[in-house]
Amino acid sequence: MLLRLLLFLTSFLGFSAAFALTPDQAFRISQGESDERIAALNEAVVAADPALAAFVQALLADEVKLAGGKALIVRDGKALDAATGAAVALPDGAEDVINPNRVRRELEAALAGLRLFSSDRSERAKAIAELKDQIDDSRLAVIEKAEAAETDPALKDQLGLLRAAALVTSADKGKRLAAAKLLADSKQPATRSLLIERLAQEGDAEVKASLRASLGTVESRLAWGERLGVLFTGISLGSILVLVALGLAITYGLMGVINMAHGELMMIGAYATYMVQNLFRQYLPGAFDAYILAAIPASFLAAALVGALMERSVIRWLYGRPLETLLATWGISLILMQAVRSIFGAQNVGVENPSWLSGGVQVLPNLTLPFNRLAILAFAALVLLGVALLISKTRLGLFVRGVTQNRRMASCVGVNTARVDTYAFALGAGIAGLAGCALSQVGNVGPDLGQSYIVDAFMVVVLGGVGQLAGTVYAGLGLGVLNKLLEGWQGAVLAKIMVLVFIVIFIQKRPQGIFALKGRSAEA
Amino acid sequence: MSGAPSLAMADAAALAPRGALLGARGWAAVAAATLTITVLVPLLNLMVPEDNALHLGDFYVSLLGKILCYAICALAMDLIWGYTGILSLGHGVFFALGGYAMGMYLMRQIGTDGQYKSAMPDFMVFLDWKEYPWHWALSDSFVAQMLLVVLAPGLLAFVFGYFAFRSRIKGVYFSIITQALTFAAMLLFFRNETGFGGNNGFTDFKRLLGQPLNSPATRVLLCVITGLVLIGFFLMARAIVHSKYGRVLQAIRDAETRVMFTGYDPVIYKLSIWTLSAMMCGVAGALYVPQVGIINPGEMSPAASIEIAIWAAVGGRATLIGPIIGAFFVNGAKSWFTVAFPEYWLFFLGALFIAVTLFLPNGLVGLFRRKSEGVRTGHDA
């Protein structure tokens, strides 16, 4: 009677009632040789009965006892019939079920197989991922059934791949051949290792050839993802380098000032971001995700202010003496670094990504583009555009260009060159602050932040040539991509060294950088 | 107060009498310095009892030795920057290469007294290396390593300088590229696979030529040798800047294009003084390592190299005594600050960089000279 009720209930839930777990099956799963038990288990899994899930769970928890040809779930001293769920008296002399490791693994896989039919999509996706790790053709039946029932196209694809992975272990050569062909369509990185593994085990030459062909297809498809990944990290690094070097290019291009404190101006931008973040956390926790929008102008202004102060107090006395400027700005960088250490401590401070910048977009199965990197890419492009417009379209830009081309003549026609110098230096410093704000989203914020980028930034300026925004962009992106390409080949340190050697050699050919200003001066 | 003319004027006095290497007062000062370092220092350290007020403690002997090494670096920097107008921000790499060459020999001298009681240096045992890498082939020979002390930095400087000077890289461009050079070398030496002990470098030395390094006599002897080397280098530098060759160097500093147009090839002059300067730094590094007892890639950091430039600038560029005074002043201040007010040292050093460039283009020596000859030099610095 109860059994009938259960049957009714299960059919009501949409499962095929004809295959429900029977007491006999439950018993066979629990007792006997491992192979027989596994066979019984696989037979039962296809039915996808929720009672089986409970039963398997109980088996895994060692809660099943055997008595009188029946499997009983014993919990808190009460016994339930495994198949029907009816309460029964616990007979004397009930035996414990012992699960060898192999059976235990099978039970776990069966549980995952059952979850393939869950109504929750993420549950099903998880089950597929679990099954992927230990697949063989005994799962075939349940996977086929799940694939037929699956409505989500992405999951259906994954199940198809899973089926191929199961088929390829089949004893039937024809099935293996078919599976090898099927696997060639896979977009999953895991397929490669599966194919390599099977290739080592496969004895049949024909299947082997087919496997190898599929492996080639999969590898070339994955290789594209990897290549694009390297390219993306390279461009991402390049965009950071462009941001960092842009300010340097302005100060050096305009005034011939090598600003060794540029890295510390970036650090100030990053710490300004940190402080804005803290203010938002304290006073506007509801709008925390928007803090970055307030941090961008704050970091620009903070760094620009320090830059203007530097220019007014030290640098303007040193125009025309680049080596002295270099040493004085180095001194400023030491003071700024120590000041930050005294105020904020020598430890790194935590800057959190806003929630809309965490995570990423998955383009290919083995290529995910993080949002914060994409945002920096867009940000660098915007800053670049802004600077280009400022230089080419505004009155200040006109003055800046005039002073760069001929300082004395600009002064003669009434340009206040000292003020233009201050503005331009503050602009370069402010862009360094923006770079610091961007860096706070991808790296550590600490007193040494600027030091790690300054050598690279100078290399970008040297390579790109002076006074050319386009040169800075090409050199920054080029160095970023080159660095990442070499990194994949030789490791990070050697890659960096090779890039430096490359620059030194490149300078041999074009001492003025990629975009040299043409002229006849002997004093280049 | 533009830089180049004031420098040239400060030098006018040094350039005019081209005859004797040093005046009578100069020779007297050299003799006094030689006597101080060879007689007074050992006497005060070894002979005078410890409770006597005149006793020179071991700490001060090693500090003196260290600063003397730095002074050699500053002198080398002065030859290339003060007299030839080329600012190197990468002299630390030559210093460290000399130090590593000496360190390799000292590592071999440890023998089986290391932590692991192995004939191999500890870090190689730690990395499970069974045989020495190729660049350690000669490390057991003192003579070979001493040759490496000058040859390794010299070769690096020659190759680097050849390419840089040939394509007429100068000014700040050159400075930045030398900074990249030392930065790259630092990264290279940080790797364990490079075979120089990774980020720990070499340390825990026991003996040099069979003599224990921790004995007072060895320490004083090393200090004395360093002092004599410095005096020797000083006289050599004096001879160089007083020769015709030295005059060409100074002409290159003041107007390289004109030198070129009058028929000189600046590349040869720049390359030779650059290589010599690097070798001097290498010697300084080799003397530094046994006295300090450690060498690691930190010596190649861009910050360490730029400090050498500030020693020369503080003392006074384009004078030979200036860099030595500068090295003593800055490092003396450093060892006092880092004990008394550790957190203010970088503030002081930073302020020193700014103050020297803004107010003391001729350094401490220039300050002194201006007071005594204020009317004659007559510029409004």
CSV table of N, CA and C in Angstrom, one decimal, chain A residues 241-314:
chain,number,residue,atom,x,y,z
A,241,LEU,N,51.1,50.4,-18.7
A,241,LEU,CA,52.4,51.1,-19.0
A,241,LEU,C,52.1,52.5,-19.7
A,242,VAL,N,51.1,52.5,-20.6
A,242,VAL,CA,50.8,53.7,-21.3
A,242,VAL,C,50.3,54.8,-20.3
A,243,LEU,N,49.5,54.3,-19.4
A,243,LEU,CA,49.0,55.3,-18.4
A,243,LEU,C,50.1,55.8,-17.5
A,244,VAL,N,51.0,54.9,-17.1
A,244,VAL,CA,52.1,55.3,-16.3
A,244,VAL,C,53.1,56.3,-17.0
A,245,ALA,N,53.3,55.9,-18.3
A,245,ALA,CA,54.3,56.7,-19.1
A,245,ALA,C,53.8,57.9,-19.7
A,246,LEU,N,52.5,58.1,-19.8
A,246,LEU,CA,51.9,59.2,-20.4
A,246,LEU,C,52.3,60.5,-19.7
A,247,GLY,N,52.2,60.5,-18.3
A,247,GLY,CA,52.5,61.7,-17.6
A,247,GLY,C,54.0,62.0,-17.7
A,248,LEU,N,54.8,60.9,-17.7
A,248,LEU,CA,56.3,61.1,-17.9
A,248,LEU,C,56.5,61.8,-19.3
A,249,ALA,N,55.8,61.3,-20.3
A,249,ALA,CA,56.0,61.8,-21.6
A,249,ALA,C,55.7,63.3,-21.7
A,250,ILE,N,54.7,63.7,-20.9
A,250,ILE,CA,54.3,65.1,-20.9
A,250,ILE,C,55.4,65.9,-20.3
A,251,THR,N,55.8,65.5,-19.1
A,251,THR,CA,56.8,66.3,-18.3
A,251,THR,C,58.2,66.3,-19.0
A,252,TYR,N,58.5,65.2,-19.6
A,252,TYR,CA,59.8,65.1,-20.2
A,252,TYR,C,59.8,65.8,-21.6
A,253,GLY,N,58.7,65.5,-22.3
A,253,GLY,CA,58.6,66.1,-23.6
A,253,GLY,C,58.5,67.6,-23.6
A,254,LEU,N,57.8,68.1,-22.6
A,254,LEU,CA,57.7,69.6,-22.6
A,254,LEU,C,58.9,70.3,-22.0
A,255,MET,N,59.3,69.8,-20.8
A,255,MET,CA,60.2,70.6,-20.1
A,255,MET,C,61.6,69.9,-20.0
A,256,GLY,N,61.7,68.7,-20.6
A,256,GLY,CA,63.0,68.0,-20.5
A,256,GLY,C,63.3,67.7,-19.1
A,257,VAL,N,62.2,67.6,-18.3
A,257,VAL,CA,62.4,67.2,-16.9
A,257,VAL,C,62.2,65.7,-16.7
A,258,ILE,N,63.3,65.0,-16.2
A,258,ILE,CA,63.2,63.6,-15.9
A,258,ILE,C,62.6,63.6,-14.5
A,259,ASN,N,61.4,63.2,-14.3
A,259,ASN,CA,60.8,63.2,-13.0
A,259,ASN,C,60.9,61.9,-12.3
A,260,MET,N,61.9,61.7,-11.5
A,260,MET,CA,62.1,60.4,-10.8
A,260,MET,C,61.0,60.2,-9.8
A,261,ALA,N,60.3,61.2,-9.4
A,261,ALA,CA,59.3,61.1,-8.4
A,261,ALA,C,57.9,60.7,-9.0
A,262,HIS,N,57.9,60.4,-10.3
A,262,HIS,CA,56.7,60.1,-11.0
A,262,HIS,C,56.0,58.9,-10.3
A,263,GLY,N,56.8,57.9,-10.0
A,263,GLY,CA,56.2,56.7,-9.3
A,263,GLY,C,55.6,57.0,-8.0
A,264,GLU,N,56.1,58.0,-7.3
A,264,GLU,CA,55.6,58.4,-6.0
A,264,GLU,C,54.3,59.2,-6.2
A,265,LEU,N,54.2,59.9,-7.3
A,265,LEU,CA,52.9,60.6,-7.6
A,265,LEU,C,51.8,59.6,-7.9
A,266,MET,N,52.2,58.5,-8.5
A,266,MET,CA,51.3,57.4,-8.7
A,266,MET,C,50.8,56.8,-7.4
A,267,MET,N,51.8,56.7,-6.5
A,267,MET,CA,51.5,56.2,-5.2
A,267,MET,C,50.5,57.1,-4.5
A,268,ILE,N,50.7,58.4,-4.6
A,268,ILE,CA,49.8,59.4,-4.0
A,268,ILE,C,48.4,59.2,-4.6
A,269,GLY,N,48.3,59.0,-5.9
A,269,GLY,CA,47.0,58.7,-6.5
A,269,GLY,C,46.3,57.5,-5.9
A,270,ALA,N,47.1,56.4,-5.7
A,270,ALA,CA,46.6,55.2,-5.2
A,270,ALA,C,46.1,55.4,-3.7
A,271,TYR,N,46.9,56.1,-3.0
A,271,TYR,CA,46.5,56.4,-1.6
A,271,TYR,C,45.3,57.3,-1.5
A,272,ALA,N,45.2,58.2,-2.5
A,272,ALA,CA,43.9,59.0,-2.5
A,272,ALA,C,42.7,58.1,-2.7
A,273,THR,N,42.9,57.1,-3.6
A,273,THR,CA,41.8,56.2,-3.9
A,273,THR,C,41.5,55.4,-2.6
A,274,TYR,N,42.5,55.1,-1.9
A,274,TYR,CA,42.3,54.3,-0.6
A,274,TYR,C,41.5,55.2,0.4
A,275,MET,N,41.8,56.5,0.4
A,275,MET,CA,41.1,57.3,1.4
A,275,MET,C,39.7,57.6,1.0
A,276,VAL,N,39.5,57.8,-0.3
A,276,VAL,CA,38.1,57.9,-0.8
A,276,VAL,C,37.3,56.7,-0.5
A,277,GLN,N,37.9,55.5,-0.7
A,277,GLN,CA,37.2,54.3,-0.4
A,277,GLN,C,36.8,54.2,1.1
A,278,ASN,N,37.8,54.6,2.0
A,278,ASN,CA,37.5,54.6,3.4
A,278,ASN,C,36.4,55.5,3.8
A,279,LEU,N,36.4,56.7,3.2
A,279,LEU,CA,35.3,57.7,3.4
A,279,LEU,C,34.0,57.1,3.0
A,280,PHE,N,33.9,56.5,1.9
A,280,PHE,CA,32.7,55.9,1.4
A,280,PHE,C,32.2,54.8,2.3
A,281,ARG,N,33.2,54.0,2.8
A,281,ARG,CA,32.8,52.9,3.6
A,281,ARG,C,32.2,53.4,4.9
A,282,GLN,N,32.8,54.5,5.4
A,282,GLN,CA,32.3,55.0,6.7
A,282,GLN,C,31.0,55.8,6.6
A,283,TYR,N,30.9,56.7,5.6
A,283,TYR,CA,29.8,57.6,5.5
A,283,TYR,C,28.7,57.3,4.5
A,284,LEU,N,29.1,56.5,3.5
A,284,LEU,CA,28.1,56.2,2.4
A,284,LEU,C,28.2,54.8,2.1
A,285,PRO,N,28.0,53.9,3.0
A,285,PRO,CA,28.2,52.5,2.7
A,285,PRO,C,27.2,52.0,1.6
A,286,GLY,N,26.1,52.7,1.5
A,286,GLY,CA,25.1,52.2,0.5
A,286,GLY,C,25.7,52.4,-0.9
A,287,ALA,N,26.5,53.5,-1.1
A,287,ALA,CA,27.0,53.8,-2.4
A,287,ALA,C,28.4,53.4,-2.6
A,288,PHE,N,28.8,52.3,-1.8
A,288,PHE,CA,30.2,52.0,-1.8
A,288,PHE,C,30.7,51.6,-3.2
A,289,ASP,N,29.9,51.0,-4.0
A,289,ASP,CA,30.3,50.6,-5.4
A,289,ASP,C,30.7,51.8,-6.2
A,290,ALA,N,30.2,52.9,-5.9
A,290,ALA,CA,30.4,54.1,-6.7
A,290,ALA,C,31.7,54.9,-6.3
A,291,TYR,N,32.4,54.4,-5.2
A,291,TYR,CA,33.5,55.1,-4.7
A,291,TYR,C,34.5,55.4,-5.7
A,292,ILE,N,34.7,54.5,-6.7
A,292,ILE,CA,35.8,54.6,-7.7
A,292,ILE,C,35.5,55.8,-8.5
A,293,LEU,N,34.3,56.2,-8.7
A,293,LEU,CA,34.0,57.3,-9.6
A,293,LEU,C,34.4,58.6,-8.9
A,294,ALA,N,34.3,58.7,-7.6
A,294,ALA,CA,34.8,59.8,-6.8
A,294,ALA,C,36.3,59.8,-6.7
A,295,ALA,N,36.9,58.6,-6.7
A,295,ALA,CA,38.3,58.4,-6.5
A,295,ALA,C,39.1,58.9,-7.7
A,296,ILE,N,38.5,58.8,-8.9
A,296,ILE,CA,39.2,59.2,-10.1
A,296,ILE,C,39.6,60.7,-10.0
A,297,PRO,N,38.6,61.6,-9.8
A,297,PRO,CA,39.0,63.0,-9.7
A,297,PRO,C,39.9,63.3,-8.5
A,298,ALA,N,39.6,62.6,-7.4
A,298,ALA,CA,40.4,62.8,-6.2
A,298,ALA,C,41.8,62.5,-6.4
A,299,SER,N,42.1,61.4,-7.0
A,299,SER,CA,43.5,61.0,-7.2
A,299,SER,C,44.2,61.9,-8.2
A,300,PHE,N,43.4,62.4,-9.2
A,300,PHE,CA,44.0,63.3,-10.1
A,300,PHE,C,44.4,64.6,-9.4
A,301,LEU,N,43.5,65.1,-8.6
A,301,LEU,CA,43.7,66.4,-7.9
A,301,LEU,C,44.9,66.3,-6.9
A,302,ALA,N,44.9,65.2,-6.1
A,302,ALA,CA,45.9,65.0,-5.1
A,302,ALA,C,47.3,65.0,-5.7
A,303,ALA,N,47.4,64.2,-6.8
A,303,ALA,CA,48.7,64.1,-7.4
A,303,ALA,C,49.1,65.4,-8.1
A,304,ALA,N,48.1,66.1,-8.8
A,304,ALA,CA,48.4,67.3,-9.5
A,304,ALA,C,48.8,68.4,-8.5
A,305,LEU,N,48.2,68.4,-7.4
A,305,LEU,CA,48.6,69.4,-6.3
A,305,LEU,C,50.0,69.2,-5.9
A,306,VAL,N,50.4,68.0,-5.6
A,306,VAL,CA,51.7,67.7,-5.2
A,306,VAL,C,52.7,68.1,-6.3
A,307,GLY,N,52.3,67.7,-7.5
A,307,GLY,CA,53.1,68.0,-8.7
A,307,GLY,C,53.3,69.5,-8.8
A,308,ALA,N,52.3,70.3,-8.7
A,308,ALA,CA,52.4,71.8,-8.8
A,308,ALA,C,53.3,72.3,-7.7
A,309,LEU,N,53.2,71.8,-6.5
A,309,LEU,CA,54.0,72.2,-5.4
A,309,LEU,C,55.5,71.9,-5.8
A,310,MET,N,55.7,70.7,-6.3
A,310,MET,CA,57.1,70.3,-6.6
A,310,MET,C,57.7,71.3,-7.7
A,311,GLU,N,56.9,71.6,-8.6
A,311,GLU,CA,57.3,72.5,-9.7
A,311,GLU,C,57.7,73.9,-9.2
A,312,ARG,N,56.7,74.4,-8.4
A,312,ARG,CA,57.0,75.8,-7.9
A,312,ARG,C,58.2,75.8,-7.0
A,313,SER,N,58.4,74.8,-6.2
A,313,SER,CA,59.4,74.9,-5.1
A,313,SER,C,60.7,74.4,-5.5
A,314,VAL,N,60.8,73.4,-6.4
A,314,VAL,CA,62.1,72.9,-6.7
A,314,VAL,C,62.5,72.9,-8.2
